[in-house]
Coordinates of C-alpha atoms in Angstrom, one line a residue:
X1 CA 32.2 44.6 12.9
X2 CA 29.3 45.0 11.4
X3 CA 30.2 45.1 8.4
X4 CA 32.2 41.9 8.1
X5 CA 29.9 39.4 9.5
X6 CA 27.5 40.6 6.6
X7 CA 30.1 39.3 3.8
X8 CA 29.8 35.6 5.3
X9 CA 26.4 35.5 5.2
X10 CA 25.3 36.4 2.4
X11 CA 28.5 34.3 1.2
X12 CA 27.4 31.4 2.3
X13 CA 23.4 32.6 1.4
X14 CA 24.6 32.9 -2.2
X15 CA 26.0 29.1 -2.4
X16 CA 23.2 28.2 -0.4
X17 CA 20.9 29.0 -3.0
X18 CA 22.6 27.9 -5.6
X19 CA 22.6 24.9 -3.9
X20 CA 19.4 23.7 -3.2
X21 CA 18.6 25.7 -7.1
X22 CA 20.7 22.7 -9.1
X23 CA 19.1 19.9 -6.6
X24 CA 15.5 21.6 -7.5
X25 CA 16.8 21.2 -10.7
X26 CA 18.1 17.4 -10.3
X27 CA 14.8 16.7 -8.9
X28 CA 12.2 17.6 -11.9
X29 CA 9.2 15.8 -13.3
X30 CA 10.9 14.7 -16.7
X31 CA 13.7 13.8 -14.8
X32 CA 12.0 11.3 -12.4
X33 CA 9.7 10.6 -14.9
X34 CA 12.5 9.3 -17.2
X35 CA 14.3 7.5 -14.3
X36 CA 11.9 5.0 -13.6
X37 CA 10.9 4.1 -17.2
X38 CA 14.6 3.5 -17.2
X39 CA 13.6 1.6 -14.2
X40 CA 10.7 0.0 -15.9
X41 CA 12.9 -2.1 -18.4
X42 CA 14.8 -3.7 -15.6
X43 CA 11.3 -4.6 -13.7
X44 CA 10.1 -6.4 -16.6
X45 CA 13.4 -8.4 -17.6
X46 CA 13.2 -8.8 -14.0
X47 CA 9.9 -11.0 -13.9
X48 CA 10.1 -12.7 -17.7
X49 CA 12.5 -14.8 -15.3
X50 CA 9.8 -15.8 -13.8
X51 CA 6.2 -15.4 -16.3
X52 CA 4.7 -17.6 -14.3
X53 CA 4.6 -15.6 -10.9
X54 CA 2.4 -13.0 -10.2
X55 CA 3.9 -9.0 -10.1
X56 CA 3.0 -7.8 -7.0
X57 CA 4.1 -3.3 -6.3
X58 CA 4.5 -2.6 -2.3
X59 CA 2.0 0.5 -2.8
X60 CA 3.0 3.5 -2.7
X61 CA 5.9 3.5 -4.7
X62 CA 6.5 0.3 -6.4
X63 CA 3.2 1.3 -8.6
X64 CA 5.0 3.2 -11.0
X65 CA 7.5 1.1 -12.0
X66 CA 5.3 -1.0 -14.4
X67 CA 1.9 -1.0 -16.7
X68 CA 1.1 -4.0 -15.1
X69 CA -0.3 -5.5 -12.4
X70 CA -1.5 -8.1 -10.6
X71 CA -2.2 -7.5 -6.6
X72 CA -0.4 -5.3 -4.6
X73 CA 0.6 -5.0 -1.3
X74 CA 0.9 -2.3 1.7
X75 CA 5.0 -3.4 3.4
X76 CA 5.8 0.4 5.5
X77 CA 9.1 0.9 4.9
X78 CA 9.1 2.9 9.7
X79 CA 8.3 -1.2 10.3
X80 CA 11.6 -2.5 9.4
X81 CA 13.7 0.6 10.9
X82 CA 16.6 0.6 13.4
X83 CA 14.7 1.1 16.6
X84 CA 11.6 0.5 15.6
X85 CA 11.4 -2.9 14.4
X86 CA 7.1 -4.5 14.2
X87 CA 5.4 -6.7 13.7
X88 CA 2.0 -4.6 12.6
X89 CA -1.4 -6.4 12.9
X90 CA -2.7 -4.1 10.4
X91 CA -1.3 -4.0 7.9
X92 CA -1.4 -8.2 7.2
X93 CA -1.2 -8.4 3.8
X94 CA -3.2 -11.7 3.9
X95 CA -4.1 -12.3 0.8
X96 CA -0.5 -11.8 -0.4
X97 CA 0.1 -15.3 1.9
X98 CA -2.7 -16.8 -0.3
X99 CA -2.0 -15.7 -4.1
X100 CA 1.3 -16.7 -3.2
X101 CA 0.8 -19.7 -2.7
X102 CA -1.6 -20.1 -5.3
X103 CA 1.2 -19.5 -8.1
X104 CA 3.9 -21.3 -7.1
X105 CA 5.0 -17.4 -5.6
X106 CA 5.5 -13.9 -6.3
X107 CA 7.1 -11.1 -7.4
X108 CA 7.3 -7.6 -4.9
X109 CA 8.9 -4.1 -6.5
X110 CA 9.5 -1.6 -4.3
X111 CA 12.1 1.0 -4.6
X112 CA 14.6 4.3 -2.2
X113 CA 15.9 6.9 -2.3
X114 CA 17.7 7.4 -0.1
X115 CA 21.2 5.7 -1.5
X116 CA 20.3 2.2 -0.6
X117 CA 20.1 -0.6 -2.0
X118 CA 17.0 -2.3 -0.4
X119 CA 14.7 -0.5 1.6
X120 CA 13.8 -1.0 5.1
X121 CA 10.3 -2.9 3.4
X122 CA 12.7 -5.1 2.0
X123 CA 15.3 -5.7 4.2
X124 CA 13.2 -6.2 7.4
X125 CA 9.9 -5.4 6.8
X126 CA 8.8 -8.1 4.8
X127 CA 11.4 -11.2 6.1
X128 CA 9.8 -10.2 10.4
X129 CA 6.2 -10.7 8.2
X130 CA 7.2 -13.9 6.2
X131 CA 8.9 -15.6 9.1
X132 CA 5.8 -15.1 11.7
X133 CA 4.0 -15.9 9.5
X134 CA 6.4 -19.3 9.1
X135 CA 5.8 -19.9 12.7
X136 CA 2.0 -19.5 13.1
X137 CA 1.7 -21.8 10.3
X138 CA 4.3 -24.4 12.4
X139 CA 1.7 -24.2 15.5
X140 CA -0.8 -24.7 13.7
X141 CA 0.4 -28.1 12.1
X142 CA 1.4 -29.0 15.0
X143 CA -1.9 -28.8 17.1
X144 CA -3.5 -30.2 14.4
X145 CA -1.3 -33.1 13.8
X146 CA -1.7 -34.1 17.3
X147 CA -5.6 -33.3 17.0
X148 CA -5.6 -35.4 14.4
X149 CA -7.7 -39.1 15.5
X150 CA -6.7 -42.9 15.2
X151 CA -10.2 -43.2 14.1
X152 CA -9.1 -44.2 10.5
X153 CA -7.6 -45.2 8.1
X154 CA -8.3 -41.8 6.3
X155 CA -7.1 -39.8 10.1
X156 CA -3.1 -42.1 9.9
X157 CA -2.6 -40.4 6.0
X158 CA -3.5 -37.0 7.4
X159 CA -1.8 -37.3 10.2
X160 CA 1.9 -38.7 8.4
X161 CA 1.0 -35.8 5.6
X162 CA 1.1 -33.2 7.7
X163 CA 4.3 -34.9 9.2
X164 CA 6.2 -35.1 6.8
X165 CA 5.2 -31.2 6.2
X166 CA 6.1 -30.3 9.6
X167 CA 9.7 -31.1 9.2
X168 CA 10.5 -29.3 5.9
X169 CA 8.7 -26.1 7.1
X170 CA 11.9 -23.8 7.7
X171 CA 10.7 -21.1 10.5
X172 CA 14.1 -19.4 10.8
X173 CA 14.8 -15.8 9.9
X174 CA 16.2 -14.7 6.6
X175 CA 17.7 -11.5 6.0
X176 CA 19.8 -10.1 3.6
X177 CA 24.1 -10.1 4.5
X178 CA 23.7 -6.1 4.9
X179 CA 21.5 -6.4 8.6
X180 CA 24.1 -6.7 11.4
X181 CA 24.2 -9.3 13.8
X182 CA 23.1 -7.6 16.2
X183 CA 20.0 -6.0 14.2
X184 CA 19.4 -9.5 13.4
X185 CA 19.1 -10.9 17.2
X186 CA 17.0 -8.2 18.6
X187 CA 14.8 -9.4 15.8
X188 CA 14.8 -13.4 16.5
X189 CA 14.2 -11.6 19.7
X190 CA 11.4 -10.8 19.4
X191 CA 9.5 -12.6 17.0
X192 CA 7.6 -15.5 19.6
X193 CA 6.2 -11.6 21.1
X194 CA 4.9 -11.4 17.2
X195 CA 3.9 -15.0 17.3
X196 CA 1.6 -15.3 19.3
X197 CA 0.4 -11.7 18.9
X198 CA -0.4 -12.4 14.5
X199 CA -2.2 -15.5 16.8
X200 CA -4.3 -14.2 18.9
X201 CA -5.7 -11.2 17.0
X202 CA -8.4 -13.8 15.0
X203 CA -6.2 -13.9 11.9
X204 CA -7.1 -16.6 9.8
X205 CA -4.2 -19.1 9.6
X206 CA -6.3 -22.2 9.3
X207 CA -6.9 -20.7 5.5
X208 CA -3.2 -19.9 5.3
X209 CA -2.0 -23.3 6.6
X210 CA -4.2 -25.1 3.7
X211 CA -3.4 -22.5 0.5
X212 CA 0.5 -22.9 1.4
X213 CA 2.0 -25.9 0.7
X214 CA 6.0 -25.2 1.4
X215 CA 7.1 -22.1 4.0
X216 CA 7.5 -17.7 2.6
X217 CA 11.4 -17.2 2.2
X218 CA 12.2 -13.6 1.1
X219 CA 14.6 -13.9 -2.0
X220 CA 16.4 -10.2 -2.6
X221 CA 17.1 -9.4 -6.4
X222 CA 18.6 -5.3 -7.9
X223 CA 20.5 -3.8 -10.9
X224 CA 23.6 -5.0 -9.4
X225 CA 22.6 -8.8 -8.6
X226 CA 23.6 -11.7 -10.9
X227 CA 21.7 -13.7 -12.8
X228 CA 22.9 -16.0 -14.9
X229 CA 19.9 -16.1 -17.8
X230 CA 20.8 -20.0 -18.9
X231 CA 21.1 -21.2 -15.5
X232 CA 18.0 -19.2 -13.9
X233 CA 16.3 -21.8 -10.9
X234 CA 11.8 -22.9 -11.5
X235 CA 10.0 -21.7 -8.8
X236 CA 8.5 -24.9 -8.3
X237 CA 11.7 -26.6 -8.3
X238 CA 13.1 -24.6 -4.6
X239 CA 12.1 -26.3 -1.1
X240 CA 10.2 -22.9 -0.4
X241 CA 7.3 -20.1 -1.6
X242 CA 10.4 -18.1 -3.0
X243 CA 8.9 -14.1 -2.3
X244 CA 11.1 -12.3 -5.2
X245 CA 12.2 -9.5 -3.6
X246 CA 12.6 -7.2 -6.5
X247 CA 14.6 -2.8 -5.9
X248 CA 13.5 -1.5 -8.9
X249 CA 16.1 1.2 -8.4
X250 CA 19.8 1.9 -8.7
X251 CA 21.8 3.8 -7.5
X252 CA 23.3 7.7 -9.3
X253 CA 27.0 5.7 -9.5
X254 CA 25.7 2.3 -11.4
X255 CA 23.7 4.5 -13.7
X256 CA 26.2 6.0 -15.2
X257 CA 28.7 2.9 -15.3
X258 CA 26.1 1.4 -17.5
X259 CA 26.2 5.1 -19.8
X260 CA 22.3 5.3 -20.1
X261 CA 22.2 8.6 -21.5
X262 CA 20.4 10.5 -24.2
X263 CA 22.3 11.6 -26.7
X264 CA 19.6 14.6 -27.9
X265 CA 19.0 16.0 -24.9
X266 CA 20.4 15.5 -20.9
X267 CA 18.8 15.0 -18.4
X268 CA 19.3 13.4 -13.8
X269 CA 18.8 9.8 -13.0
X270 CA 16.4 10.1 -9.5
X271 CA 17.2 6.4 -7.7
X272 CA 13.3 5.4 -6.0
X273 CA 11.2 8.4 -8.0
X274 CA 9.1 7.0 -7.7
X275 CA 8.7 7.5 -3.7
X276 CA 6.5 10.4 -2.4
X277 CA 4.6 11.5 -5.4
X278 CA 2.8 13.7 -4.0
X279 CA 5.3 16.2 -3.8
X280 CA 6.4 16.1 -7.7
X281 CA 3.6 14.2 -10.3
X282 CA 1.8 17.1 -9.9
X283 CA -1.4 15.3 -10.6
X284 CA -0.3 12.1 -12.0
X285 CA -1.4 8.6 -11.3
X286 CA 1.2 5.3 -12.6
X287 CA -2.2 5.3 -14.7
X288 CA -1.9 8.1 -16.8
X289 CA 1.5 7.9 -16.9
X290 CA 1.7 4.0 -18.7
X291 CA -1.3 5.3 -20.9
X292 CA 1.0 8.2 -21.9
X293 CA 4.4 6.8 -21.3
X294 CA 5.6 7.1 -24.6
X295 CA 4.3 10.7 -25.8
X296 CA 5.8 11.7 -21.9
X297 CA 9.2 10.1 -22.4
X298 CA 9.7 12.1 -25.8
X299 CA 8.8 15.5 -24.7
X300 CA 11.7 17.0 -23.7
X301 CA 12.6 18.4 -20.4
X302 CA 11.1 21.9 -20.3
X303 CA 8.2 20.8 -22.3
X304 CA 7.2 18.1 -20.3
X305 CA 5.4 20.1 -16.8
X306 CA 3.0 21.4 -19.9
X307 CA 2.5 18.0 -21.5
X308 CA 1.5 16.1 -17.7
X309 CA -1.2 19.1 -17.7
X310 CA -2.7 18.2 -20.5
X311 CA -2.3 14.4 -20.1
X312 CA -4.0 15.8 -16.6
X313 CA -6.2 18.0 -17.9
X314 CA -7.7 15.8 -20.1
X315 CA -8.4 12.6 -18.4
X316 CA -10.6 15.3 -15.9
X317 CA -12.8 16.6 -18.7
X318 CA -13.2 13.1 -19.8
X319 CA -14.4 12.1 -16.6
X320 CA -16.3 14.8 -16.0
X321 CA -18.3 14.6 -19.4
X322 CA -18.8 10.7 -17.8
X323 CA -21.1 12.0 -14.3
X324 CA -18.0 10.8 -13.2
X325 CA -15.3 12.4 -10.0
X326 CA -13.6 14.6 -11.5
X327 CA -12.5 18.0 -9.3
X328 CA -10.1 20.3 -9.6
X329 CA -7.4 21.5 -8.2
X330 CA -5.5 24.7 -8.4
X331 CA -1.4 24.1 -7.9
X332 CA 1.2 27.0 -8.9
X333 CA 4.2 26.4 -10.5
X334 CA 6.3 26.0 -8.0
X335 CA 10.2 26.2 -8.5
X336 CA 11.2 22.7 -7.7
X337 CA 8.6 22.1 -11.4
X338 CA 9.9 24.3 -13.6
X339 CA 13.1 21.9 -15.6
X340 CA 15.1 25.7 -15.0
X341 CA 13.2 27.3 -17.4
X342 CA 11.0 30.2 -18.0
X343 CA 7.8 29.8 -18.7
X344 CA 5.2 31.6 -20.3
X345 CA 1.7 33.5 -17.2
X346 CA -0.6 31.2 -18.7
X347 CA 1.4 28.2 -17.4
X348 CA 2.2 29.4 -13.7
X349 CA -1.5 27.9 -13.1
X350 CA -2.0 24.1 -13.8
X351 CA -5.1 22.8 -13.0
X352 CA -5.0 18.8 -12.8
X353 CA -7.5 16.5 -11.4
X354 CA -7.2 14.4 -7.9
X355 CA -5.4 10.8 -8.1
X356 CA -7.5 9.0 -9.4
X357 CA -7.2 5.0 -9.6
X358 CA -7.9 3.2 -12.2
X359 CA -11.5 2.8 -13.4
X360 CA -12.0 -0.3 -16.0
X361 CA -11.6 -2.7 -12.2
X362 CA -14.6 -0.9 -10.7
X363 CA -15.7 -4.4 -9.2
X364 CA -12.5 -4.3 -7.4
X365 CA -13.4 -1.1 -5.9
X366 CA -16.6 -2.2 -3.9
X367 CA -15.6 -4.9 -1.5
X368 CA -18.4 -6.5 0.2
X369 CA -17.7 -7.5 3.8
X370 CA -19.2 -11.4 4.5
X371 CA -22.6 -11.3 4.7
X372 CA -23.3 -8.0 6.7
X373 CA -25.1 -5.6 4.4
X374 CA -22.0 -3.4 4.5
X375 CA -19.3 -2.4 1.9
X376 CA -16.4 -0.1 1.4
X377 CA -15.3 1.6 -1.1
X378 CA -14.3 4.5 -3.7
X379 CA -16.4 7.9 -4.0
X380 CA -16.2 7.2 -8.1
X381 CA -17.9 4.4 -8.6
X382 CA -20.6 5.6 -5.3
X383 CA -22.7 6.7 -7.8
X384 CA -23.0 3.9 -10.3
X385 CA -22.8 1.1 -8.4
X386 CA -26.3 -0.5 -8.5
X387 CA -25.7 -3.8 -5.1
X388 CA -26.3 -0.5 -3.3
X389 CA -29.6 0.4 -0.7
X390 CA -28.0 2.7 1.2
X391 CA -24.6 5.1 0.4
X392 CA -22.9 7.0 3.4
X393 CA -19.8 9.2 1.5
X394 CA -16.5 9.9 3.6
X395 CA -15.5 12.1 1.0
X396 CA -14.7 16.1 0.3
X397 CA -17.0 15.8 -2.4
X398 CA -20.5 15.1 -3.0
X399 CA -21.8 13.0 -5.7
X400 CA -24.2 12.9 -7.3
X401 CA -26.8 9.2 -6.6
X402 CA -29.5 7.8 -8.7
X403 CA -31.6 6.7 -5.6
X404 CA -35.0 7.1 -5.2
X405 CA -35.5 9.6 -2.0
X406 CA -32.0 11.8 -0.3
X407 CA -33.0 9.8 3.3
X408 CA -30.5 7.1 1.6
X409 CA -27.8 9.6 1.6
X410 CA -25.7 10.6 3.6
X411 CA -22.9 12.9 3.1
X412 CA -20.4 13.2 5.9
X413 CA -16.9 15.4 4.6
X414 CA -14.5 13.7 7.1
X415 CA -10.7 15.1 7.4
X416 CA -8.2 12.1 8.2
X417 CA -5.2 13.0 11.6
X418 CA -3.1 14.7 9.4
X419 CA -4.6 17.9 8.5
X420 CA -7.9 17.6 11.6
X421 CA -7.4 15.1 14.9
X422 CA -10.8 15.1 14.9
X423 CA -12.4 15.1 12.8
X424 CA -13.9 11.3 11.9
X425 CA -14.4 11.4 16.1
X426 CA -16.5 14.3 15.7
X427 CA -18.6 12.8 12.6
X428 CA -18.6 8.9 13.6
X429 CA -21.4 9.7 16.1
X430 CA -23.5 10.5 13.1
X431 CA -22.4 7.4 10.7
X432 CA -23.6 4.5 13.3
X433 CA -26.8 5.9 13.4
X434 CA -27.4 5.7 10.2
X435 CA -26.2 3.1 9.5
X436 CA -27.9 1.0 12.2
X437 CA -31.2 3.0 11.3
X438 CA -30.9 2.0 7.3
X439 CA -28.7 -1.7 8.4
X440 CA -32.0 -2.6 10.8
X441 CA -33.9 -2.3 7.6
X442 CA -31.5 -5.0 6.5
X443 CA -30.7 -2.7 3.0
X444 CA -27.1 -3.2 1.7
X445 CA -24.9 0.0 2.6
X446 CA -22.1 1.3 0.4
X447 CA -18.9 3.5 2.9
X448 CA -16.6 6.1 0.8
X449 CA -14.1 7.6 0.5
X450 CA -12.1 9.1 -2.0
X451 CA -9.5 5.9 -1.9
X452 CA -11.6 3.6 -0.4
X453 CA -8.6 2.2 2.0
X454 CA -8.5 4.8 4.8
X455 CA -11.8 6.8 6.0
X456 CA -13.9 4.3 4.4
X457 CA -11.8 1.6 6.3
X458 CA -12.2 3.5 9.8
X459 CA -16.0 4.3 9.9
X460 CA -16.6 0.8 8.4
X461 CA -15.1 -0.4 11.0
X462 CA -16.8 1.9 14.2
X463 CA -20.0 0.7 12.9
X464 CA -18.9 -3.0 12.8
X465 CA -18.0 -3.0 16.0
X466 CA -20.7 -0.8 17.0
X467 CA -23.8 -2.7 15.9
X468 CA -22.3 -5.9 15.2
X469 CA -21.7 -9.8 17.3
X470 CA -18.3 -11.1 17.4
X471 CA -20.0 -12.9 14.6
X472 CA -20.4 -10.3 12.9
X473 CA -24.0 -10.6 12.8
X474 CA -26.8 -7.3 13.4
X475 CA -27.7 -6.9 16.9
X476 CA -28.6 -3.2 17.0
X477 CA -25.7 -2.5 19.0
X478 CA -26.4 -5.6 22.2
X479 CA -23.2 -6.9 22.3
X480 CA -21.4 -3.3 22.2
X481 CA -22.9 -2.3 25.3
X482 CA -22.2 -5.8 27.0
X483 CA -18.3 -5.5 26.6
X484 CA -15.3 -3.9 26.6
X485 CA -14.0 -2.7 24.0
X486 CA -9.8 -2.9 24.0
X487 CA -7.4 -2.2 21.2
X488 CA -6.8 -5.5 21.2
X489 CA -10.4 -6.0 19.5
X490 CA -10.2 -3.3 17.3
X491 CA -7.8 -4.9 15.6
X492 CA -9.1 -8.8 15.6
X493 CA -12.2 -6.8 14.2
X494 CA -9.6 -4.6 11.2
X495 CA -8.3 -8.0 10.3
X496 CA -11.9 -9.5 9.5
X497 CA -12.4 -6.8 6.8
X498 CA -8.7 -6.8 5.4
X499 CA -10.1 -10.3 4.1
X500 CA -12.7 -8.7 2.1
X501 CA -10.7 -5.2 2.0
X502 CA -7.4 -6.4 1.2
X503 CA -6.5 -2.8 -0.1
X504 CA -7.1 -0.9 3.1
X505 CA -5.0 0.5 4.9
X506 CA -6.1 3.1 7.8
X507 CA -4.0 5.1 9.1
X508 CA -2.6 5.2 12.8
X509 CA -3.9 8.9 13.1
X510 CA -7.7 7.7 11.9
X511 CA -7.8 4.2 13.9
X512 CA -6.7 6.3 17.5
X513 CA -10.2 8.1 16.7
X514 CA -12.1 5.8 15.9
X515 CA -10.6 3.9 20.0
X516 CA -10.7 7.3 21.0
X517 CA -15.0 7.2 19.8
X518 CA -16.7 3.3 20.8
X519 CA -14.3 4.0 24.2
X520 CA -16.8 7.7 24.6
X521 CA -19.4 5.8 24.0
X522 CA -19.3 3.4 25.5
X523 CA -18.8 4.9 28.7
X524 CA -22.5 7.6 28.1
X525 CA -23.5 3.1 27.6
X526 CA -22.4 2.6 31.1

């Protein structure tokens, strides 16, 4: 009986291993990069239809699909998942409507691997976000209209202008046709609640109302969208501010129908190949990819891994020679990266650099938070930032800083909640005490981490709440001792930070550690 059971199990295992081997070969590094390159041609074609509109990448996947972006935004698909619909005040992206209002609209790039034509970030997250912002702006304008005095002709003119604007202001929910009626009803039932949350969060609705002359409205464009080139409307002709949502990826069936194949060698198209870059990119960043795109695309699939390793290592050496942060990470070649080809032993271990943002725009990597003397940024530029007096480094790696005294530098190697659930919580007391000592002397403090978007933002948030009053003035913690900390108060301060650090995207687990630290610190003071 045992022998009879063993035979079918062995057959099943063999089929499973064969299927896994085929999947690994199809998801190779060359297939991913070649797919991104092919999809980028479509993205470029769409951006040329409205050349005056700024091009934005939805982090992180969208960042791969063009060599040039005017800005980035961060809308998560999970906020648009069925039974998890939400309006997240931690990711308000308020720089986007300001940019869209100034330029007359914008184009947002993203893609998806899951067989859908559009990711949920475009199908539901952004439509919910735009509708809630429109409703909040409408409420603000309505209040402003009621408050307009009747003492001068100017007041009459302002009142008439606002009333005419309100008559045409569209607050309705615009969803794509493939969203079900049940889901639409569920979203519409919560719009009032989400609008109230936004208005109570302390977001600067007045700035949005003064910048946006037309309500926001999403439009959807994919590789299957039919566009008549001689009838493309000018964005100024619409009675709304367009958010043109471009899903860069095609489905595998569409790709095969278009017969986009290479006669030199075969390769397989991967929809949404830019997603989950840690699992396939082998240290390559979007900036490095576009700098060497033709060398990579022209290389053969069996040589792609080695070519990428050379590019990444060359970039690491370039940074190291110039005193920039260039940490080495030893990555073992997995079966999923072998492209179905046996490599020499020398290729089995490759030295890769950590993912580093383009340093050509270093000014965008340090954000000063109003007049607080507090800044958040990346550790890559911290050592070269001449406008700071002291540095709090939250990166895992130390940095060389040209400071006159070691007392002006504190290194706290913090880990995110995915790797250590209590790392930030345990070190925030040291961070706040260091900030209190330096800020009380009116010194300018830079808090930095590897990307300047998560851990350093959380540390800055704790410092602002613990040491500053509601007006943003340093008081050494007096205001903090007199009030109770709530998640709403913490959310308001985070929104204040995001007004200046537009790339801030702290994770939920790290924010929970900040709230836990502030709550425990207040209990001790009480």
